Short mmCIF file of C-alpha atoms in Angstrom, two decimals:
data_model
loop_
_atom_site.label_atom_id
_atom_site.label_comp_id
_atom_site.label_asym_id
_atom_site.label_seq_id
_atom_site.Cartn_x
_atom_site.Cartn_y
_atom_site.Cartn_z
CA UNK A 9 0.00 0.00 0.00
CA UNK A 10 2.82 2.43 0.90
CA UNK A 11 4.50 1.81 -2.45
CA UNK A 12 1.20 2.41 -4.22
CA UNK A 13 0.67 5.75 -2.43
CA UNK A 14 4.27 6.86 -3.10
CA UNK A 15 3.90 5.91 -6.76
CA UNK A 16 0.71 7.97 -7.03
CA UNK A 17 2.43 10.93 -5.34
CA UNK A 18 5.31 10.69 -7.79
CA UNK A 19 2.92 10.60 -10.75
CA UNK A 20 1.09 13.62 -9.35
CA UNK A 21 4.31 15.61 -8.96
CA UNK A 22 5.37 14.72 -12.52
CA UNK A 23 1.97 15.82 -13.89
CA UNK A 24 2.20 19.14 -12.06
CA UNK A 25 5.77 19.64 -13.27
CA UNK A 26 4.56 19.11 -16.83
CA UNK A 27 1.76 21.66 -16.31
CA UNK A 28 4.28 24.16 -14.91
CA UNK A 29 6.54 23.75 -17.94
CA UNK A 30 3.69 24.13 -20.43
CA UNK A 31 2.14 27.25 -18.90
CA UNK A 32 5.51 28.94 -18.23
CA UNK A 33 6.82 28.61 -21.77
CA UNK A 34 3.37 29.28 -23.26
CA UNK A 35 2.91 32.60 -21.45
CA UNK A 36 6.53 33.64 -21.93
CA UNK A 37 6.30 33.46 -25.73
CA UNK A 38 3.11 35.53 -25.87
CA UNK A 39 3.47 39.07 -27.20
CA UNK A 40 3.55 41.93 -24.70
CA UNK A 41 6.01 43.30 -22.17
CA UNK A 42 5.14 42.19 -18.59
CA UNK A 43 6.92 45.26 -17.21
CA UNK A 44 4.65 47.59 -19.22
CA UNK A 45 1.61 45.55 -18.24
CA UNK A 46 2.62 46.02 -14.61
CA UNK A 47 3.39 49.74 -14.68
CA UNK A 48 1.37 50.91 -17.66
CA UNK A 49 2.38 52.16 -21.09
CA UNK A 50 3.52 55.57 -19.79
CA UNK A 51 6.09 54.26 -17.30
CA UNK A 52 9.61 55.69 -17.48
CA UNK A 53 12.61 53.61 -18.58
CA UNK A 54 14.17 53.35 -15.10
CA UNK A 55 10.98 51.99 -13.57
CA UNK A 56 10.56 49.47 -16.38
CA UNK A 57 14.13 48.22 -15.86
CA UNK A 58 13.54 47.81 -12.12
CA UNK A 59 10.39 45.75 -12.74
CA UNK A 60 12.17 43.61 -15.35
CA UNK A 61 14.88 42.90 -12.79
CA UNK A 62 12.30 42.09 -10.10
CA UNK A 63 10.47 39.69 -12.45
CA UNK A 64 13.85 38.23 -13.63
CA UNK A 65 13.05 39.25 -17.21
CA UNK A 66 16.70 40.29 -17.64
CA UNK A 67 17.73 36.63 -17.30
CA UNK A 68 17.80 33.95 -20.05
CA UNK A 69 14.59 31.94 -20.38
CA UNK A 70 15.98 28.70 -18.80
CA UNK A 71 17.15 30.71 -15.75
CA UNK A 72 13.72 32.37 -15.53
CA UNK A 73 12.14 28.89 -15.50
CA UNK A 74 14.39 27.68 -12.68
CA UNK A 75 13.60 30.80 -10.66
CA UNK A 76 9.89 30.22 -11.30
CA UNK A 77 10.23 26.65 -10.04
CA UNK A 78 12.01 27.99 -6.96
CA UNK A 79 9.07 30.35 -6.36
CA UNK A 80 6.56 27.49 -6.67
CA UNK A 81 8.46 24.94 -4.61
CA UNK A 82 7.30 24.58 -0.98
CA UNK A 83 10.97 24.21 0.02
CA UNK A 84 13.23 26.83 -1.56
CA UNK A 85 15.99 29.39 -1.17
CA UNK A 86 15.16 33.12 -1.20
CA UNK A 87 16.76 36.39 -0.23
CA UNK A 88 15.91 37.42 3.32
CA UNK A 89 14.53 40.83 2.29
CA UNK A 90 12.26 39.12 -0.25
CA UNK A 91 11.09 36.60 2.36
CA UNK A 92 10.10 39.34 4.79
CA UNK A 93 8.01 41.28 2.28
CA UNK A 94 6.58 38.67 -0.10
CA UNK A 95 6.36 35.20 1.41
CA UNK A 96 4.37 33.33 4.04
CA UNK A 97 7.39 31.28 5.08
CA UNK A 98 9.26 29.65 7.94
CA UNK A 99 13.03 30.11 7.78
CA UNK A 100 14.97 26.92 8.44
CA UNK A 101 18.57 28.10 8.17
CA UNK A 102 20.65 30.78 6.45
CA UNK A 103 22.41 30.25 3.15
CA UNK A 104 25.09 32.92 3.18
CA UNK A 105 24.48 36.36 4.63
CA UNK A 106 21.51 37.44 2.48
CA UNK A 107 19.63 34.22 1.67
CA UNK A 108 17.79 31.57 3.65
CA UNK A 109 16.33 28.10 3.18
CA UNK A 110 12.56 28.23 3.82
CA UNK A 111 9.34 26.21 3.93
CA UNK A 112 6.55 28.26 2.36
CA UNK A 113 3.32 28.36 0.48
CA UNK A 114 3.91 28.48 -3.30
CA UNK A 115 4.75 31.99 -4.42
CA UNK A 116 2.68 32.66 -7.55
CA UNK A 117 4.04 36.21 -7.84
CA UNK A 118 1.93 39.35 -8.01
CA UNK A 119 -0.94 40.50 -10.19
CA UNK A 120 0.09 42.95 -12.92
CA UNK A 121 -3.07 44.98 -12.39
CA UNK A 122 -3.84 45.04 -8.67
CA UNK A 123 -0.26 44.42 -7.44
CA UNK A 124 -1.83 41.89 -5.04
CA UNK A 125 -0.32 38.50 -4.26
CA UNK A 126 -1.77 35.97 -6.74
CA UNK A 127 -1.97 33.29 -4.02
CA UNK A 128 -4.24 35.54 -1.93
CA UNK A 129 -6.44 36.33 -4.95
CA UNK A 130 -6.92 32.65 -5.75
CA UNK A 131 -7.46 31.53 -2.15
CA UNK A 132 -10.23 34.12 -1.85
CA UNK A 133 -11.87 32.74 -5.01
CA UNK A 134 -11.26 28.99 -4.46
CA UNK A 135 -14.02 28.45 -1.83
CA UNK A 136 -16.62 29.79 -4.29
CA UNK A 137 -15.53 27.29 -6.95
CA UNK A 138 -15.45 24.39 -4.47
CA UNK A 139 -18.92 25.24 -3.15
CA UNK A 140 -20.30 25.47 -6.71
CA UNK A 141 -18.69 22.16 -7.77
CA UNK A 142 -19.88 20.41 -4.60
CA UNK A 143 -23.45 21.71 -5.00
CA UNK A 144 -23.49 20.67 -8.67
CA UNK A 145 -22.20 17.20 -7.76
CA UNK A 146 -24.78 16.74 -4.99
CA UNK A 147 -27.56 17.78 -7.39
CA UNK A 148 -26.25 15.47 -10.13
CA UNK A 149 -25.80 12.52 -7.76
CA UNK A 150 -29.15 12.68 -5.99
CA UNK A 151 -31.25 13.36 -9.09
CA UNK A 152 -29.14 11.13 -11.36
CA UNK A 153 -29.31 8.06 -9.11
CA UNK A 154 -33.04 8.60 -8.55
CA UNK A 155 -33.79 8.84 -12.27
CA UNK A 156 -31.49 5.90 -13.03
CA UNK A 157 -33.32 3.69 -10.54
CA UNK A 158 -36.71 4.82 -11.86
CA UNK A 159 -35.61 4.17 -15.43
CA UNK A 160 -34.39 0.66 -14.59
CA UNK A 161 -37.45 -0.30 -12.57
CA UNK A 162 -39.80 1.11 -15.24
CA UNK A 163 -37.83 -0.32 -18.16
CA UNK A 164 -39.41 0.11 -21.61
CA UNK A 165 -42.07 2.51 -20.30
CA UNK A 166 -42.47 6.21 -21.10
CA UNK A 167 -40.62 7.01 -17.86
CA UNK A 168 -37.61 5.00 -19.02
CA UNK A 169 -37.70 6.54 -22.50
CA UNK A 170 -38.01 10.07 -21.12
CA UNK A 171 -35.12 9.61 -18.68
CA UNK A 172 -32.82 8.20 -21.37
CA UNK A 173 -33.78 10.93 -23.86
CA UNK A 174 -33.21 13.66 -21.25
CA UNK A 175 -29.81 12.20 -20.35
CA UNK A 176 -28.73 12.17 -24.00
CA UNK A 177 -29.77 15.82 -24.35
CA UNK A 178 -27.91 16.66 -21.12
CA UNK A 179 -24.70 15.04 -22.37
CA UNK A 180 -24.94 16.76 -25.75
CA UNK A 181 -25.63 20.31 -24.56
CA UNK A 182 -22.49 22.32 -23.69
CA UNK A 183 -22.49 24.00 -20.28
CA UNK A 184 -22.11 27.54 -21.64
CA UNK A 185 -25.21 27.14 -23.84
CA UNK A 186 -27.24 25.57 -21.02
CA UNK A 187 -26.13 28.35 -18.68
CA UNK A 188 -27.22 31.12 -21.04
CA UNK A 189 -30.64 29.49 -21.58
CA UNK A 190 -31.26 28.91 -17.85
CA UNK A 191 -30.05 32.39 -16.91
CA UNK A 192 -32.33 34.02 -19.48
CA UNK A 193 -35.44 31.93 -18.73
CA UNK A 194 -35.33 31.64 -14.94
CA UNK A 195 -33.21 34.66 -14.06
CA UNK A 196 -34.77 37.18 -16.45
CA UNK A 197 -38.05 36.12 -18.09
CA UNK A 198 -39.47 34.26 -15.07
CA UNK A 199 -37.58 36.10 -12.34
CA UNK A 200 -40.86 37.40 -10.87
CA UNK A 201 -41.95 33.80 -10.20
CA UNK A 202 -38.62 32.16 -9.40
CA UNK A 203 -37.06 35.00 -7.42
CA UNK A 204 -33.73 34.13 -9.11
CA UNK A 205 -31.32 36.50 -10.83
CA UNK A 206 -29.09 36.14 -13.87
CA UNK A 207 -25.94 36.85 -11.87
CA UNK A 208 -24.88 36.73 -8.24
CA UNK A 209 -22.28 35.29 -5.87
CA UNK A 210 -22.51 33.24 -2.70
CA UNK A 211 -22.26 36.39 -0.60
CA UNK A 212 -24.03 39.69 -1.28
CA UNK A 213 -22.61 42.94 0.09
CA UNK A 214 -25.06 44.95 2.18
CA UNK A 215 -24.01 48.54 3.06
CA UNK A 216 -25.34 48.13 6.62
CA UNK A 217 -24.84 44.45 7.43
CA UNK A 218 -21.74 43.62 5.37
CA UNK A 219 -21.51 40.19 3.72
CA UNK A 220 -24.79 38.25 3.63
CA UNK A 221 -25.01 34.58 2.61
CA UNK A 222 -27.33 34.15 -0.37
CA UNK A 223 -27.73 30.48 -1.29
CA UNK A 224 -30.43 31.39 -3.81
CA UNK A 225 -27.70 32.56 -6.20
CA UNK A 226 -26.23 29.05 -6.14
CA UNK A 227 -29.27 27.34 -7.70
CA UNK A 228 -28.91 28.20 -11.41
CA UNK A 229 -25.11 27.80 -11.74
CA UNK A 230 -25.18 24.53 -9.76
CA UNK A 231 -27.93 23.10 -11.98
CA UNK A 232 -26.09 24.25 -15.11
CA UNK A 233 -22.81 22.69 -14.00
CA UNK A 234 -24.49 19.51 -12.77
CA UNK A 235 -26.53 18.65 -15.87
CA UNK A 236 -23.78 16.80 -17.75
CA UNK A 237 -22.62 14.59 -14.83
CA UNK A 238 -26.29 14.02 -13.99
CA UNK A 239 -26.86 12.63 -17.47
CA UNK A 240 -23.86 10.29 -17.15
CA UNK A 241 -24.98 9.11 -13.69
CA UNK A 242 -28.51 8.37 -14.97
CA UNK A 243 -27.18 6.09 -17.69
CA UNK A 244 -24.60 4.40 -15.44
CA UNK A 245 -27.15 3.78 -12.68
CA UNK A 246 -29.72 2.46 -15.14
CA UNK A 247 -27.24 0.08 -16.79
CA UNK A 248 -25.83 -1.16 -13.48
CA UNK A 249 -29.29 -1.66 -11.95
CA UNK A 250 -30.57 -3.59 -15.00
CA UNK A 251 -27.53 -5.85 -14.77
CA UNK A 252 -27.85 -6.41 -11.01
CA UNK A 253 -31.61 -7.03 -11.11
CA UNK A 254 -31.04 -10.12 -13.27
CA UNK A 255 -28.60 -11.70 -10.81
CA UNK A 256 -29.46 -14.91 -8.94
CA UNK A 257 -29.18 -13.41 -5.46
CA UNK A 258 -31.84 -10.82 -6.34
CA UNK A 259 -34.22 -13.56 -7.44
CA UNK A 260 -33.40 -15.45 -4.25
CA UNK A 261 -34.19 -12.39 -2.11
CA UNK A 262 -37.49 -11.95 -3.96
CA UNK A 263 -38.32 -15.65 -3.51
CA UNK A 264 -37.80 -15.29 0.25
CA UNK A 265 -40.62 -12.76 0.30
CA UNK A 266 -38.55 -9.65 1.04
CA UNK A 267 -40.31 -6.39 0.32
CA UNK A 268 -39.63 -4.84 -3.07
CA UNK A 269 -38.02 -1.70 -1.62
CA UNK A 270 -35.71 -3.81 0.57
CA UNK A 271 -34.57 -5.85 -2.44
CA UNK A 272 -34.20 -2.75 -4.56
CA UNK A 273 -32.29 -0.46 -2.20
CA UNK A 274 -30.55 -2.77 0.27
CA UNK A 275 -29.43 -5.47 -2.14
CA UNK A 276 -29.54 -4.21 -5.74
CA UNK A 277 -28.54 -0.57 -5.33
CA UNK A 278 -25.57 -1.25 -3.03
CA UNK A 279 -23.98 -3.51 -5.63
CA UNK A 280 -24.87 -1.24 -8.54
CA UNK A 281 -23.23 1.88 -7.10
CA UNK A 282 -19.56 0.95 -7.73
CA UNK A 283 -19.34 2.37 -11.29
CA UNK A 284 -21.46 5.34 -10.19
CA UNK A 285 -19.07 6.19 -7.34
CA UNK A 286 -16.17 6.00 -9.78
CA UNK A 287 -17.94 8.46 -12.10
CA UNK A 288 -18.80 10.82 -9.22
CA UNK A 289 -15.19 11.15 -8.02
CA UNK A 290 -13.91 11.65 -11.56
CA UNK A 291 -16.56 14.20 -12.44
CA UNK A 292 -16.04 16.24 -9.28
CA UNK A 293 -12.44 16.91 -10.33
CA UNK A 294 -13.58 17.80 -13.85
CA UNK A 295 -16.25 20.18 -12.55
CA UNK A 296 -13.55 22.38 -11.03
CA UNK A 297 -12.18 23.00 -14.51
CA UNK A 298 -15.61 23.05 -16.15
CA UNK A 299 -16.81 25.77 -13.78
CA UNK A 300 -14.82 28.50 -15.59
CA UNK A 301 -17.44 29.53 -18.15
CA UNK A 302 -20.39 28.80 -15.84
CA UNK A 303 -18.93 31.17 -13.24
CA UNK A 304 -18.40 33.84 -15.86
CA UNK A 305 -21.95 33.55 -17.24
CA UNK A 306 -23.56 33.81 -13.80
CA UNK A 307 -21.09 36.31 -12.34
CA UNK A 308 -20.18 33.75 -9.67
CA UNK A 309 -17.02 34.74 -7.83
CA UNK A 310 -14.68 31.78 -8.17
CA UNK A 311 -11.40 30.85 -9.79
CA UNK A 312 -13.06 30.61 -13.21
CA UNK A 313 -14.37 34.17 -13.20
CA UNK A 314 -11.10 35.48 -11.76
CA UNK A 315 -9.21 33.72 -14.56
CA UNK A 316 -11.40 35.01 -17.39
CA UNK A 317 -11.22 38.56 -15.99
CA UNK A 318 -7.44 38.26 -15.78
CA UNK A 319 -7.24 37.05 -19.39
CA UNK A 320 -9.18 40.10 -20.55
CA UNK A 321 -6.65 42.33 -18.76
CA UNK A 322 -3.57 40.31 -19.84
CA UNK A 323 -2.84 39.65 -16.16
CA UNK A 324 -0.74 36.56 -16.87
CA UNK A 325 0.47 35.73 -13.30
CA UNK A 326 -3.16 35.35 -12.18
CA UNK A 327 -3.98 33.13 -15.19
CA UNK A 328 -0.86 30.99 -14.67
CA UNK A 329 -1.58 30.67 -10.96
CA UNK A 330 -5.22 29.73 -11.58
CA UNK A 331 -4.23 26.98 -14.02
CA UNK A 332 -1.69 25.63 -11.53
CA UNK A 333 -4.09 25.67 -8.57
CA UNK A 334 -6.84 24.00 -10.63
CA UNK A 335 -4.40 21.35 -11.88
CA UNK A 336 -3.15 20.72 -8.32
CA UNK A 337 -6.69 20.25 -6.99
CA UNK A 338 -7.54 17.99 -9.95
CA UNK A 339 -4.47 15.80 -9.32
CA UNK A 340 -5.10 15.73 -5.55
CA UNK A 341 -8.73 14.61 -5.92
CA UNK A 342 -7.79 11.87 -8.38
CA UNK A 343 -4.99 10.67 -6.09
CA UNK A 344 -7.37 10.53 -3.12
CA UNK A 345 -9.91 8.63 -5.23
CA UNK A 346 -7.24 6.07 -6.26
CA UNK A 347 -6.13 5.64 -2.65
CA UNK A 348 -9.75 5.13 -1.48
CA UNK A 349 -10.29 2.53 -4.22
CA UNK A 350 -7.11 0.72 -3.15
CA UNK A 351 -8.36 0.59 0.45
CA UNK A 352 -11.76 -0.77 -0.65
CA UNK A 353 -10.19 -3.21 -3.13
CA UNK A 354 -6.53 -4.04 -2.23
CA UNK A 355 -6.08 -5.74 -5.62
CA UNK A 356 -5.80 -2.26 -7.19
CA UNK A 357 -2.67 -1.45 -5.17
CA UNK A 358 -0.96 -4.63 -6.40
CA UNK A 359 -1.28 -3.69 -10.07
#
């Protein structure tokens, strides 16, 4: 088991290293001077040179990449003045008179536009994305399993046909199109009946009471984001239930006179949920990345909206940091899922 976990950790680190390489070289070949983006087009030459030196733009590209890796690494060497002003770090020991070896949170550098630490920007936005993805996954799981069971039990009826047709439509429709339709219908045309709005975040700002939790704003983006995994879960649950319901032990339980609901939920459903659980864990990781356009459409404050706003302003450190954080969460969730599977079924760890 320990070897399995270490192997998964190594794979995760290699994946993240590959992501770092891709985004670094991609954003460093894009047109535009980061120093001018930081200070503005009217900045004087001396100020531009100082910023280029601070961002290591005066160094060759391979050296810039190594310095970027040093910034991202949780264990790194930095100048003491830089540590005091820029890092959330614990100094371990000095390396010469001006540098020190530290343990720190990854330094994603500073926003070109707001001059704010990118890590702080993303950590403020990450809870919104996690809440949205979790709400979408809960909606998809509860409704998807329910419809899948109904479709299997009512096989070849109009209920079964309707559920399968709806799931096909849900898989086919892209999230950005679904989001626009739902926002327009329920947040604009029918807003007087639904009480919902086209845009809104988890917290509203009241001039007298400050931040106020508003879960109503979560409904439309969560449904939009959850429709595609819901459609997958419906089909997986239906297929698994139809397969399980033909097994001998189900017929034996029915022959013993057990109630239909007991046979269905205690015996059939428990054994049919394995592929569904696999899909749920995989989709939750994908929803974090898929939330980008949904957040932007509904004005939901999360990493997706922050990233799209940063792209519009050519704020590359924020975009690079958002991609890295999203990739790290994606890798972490998949690693945890693999470890949980290996605990449930030790044969997986042997492979």
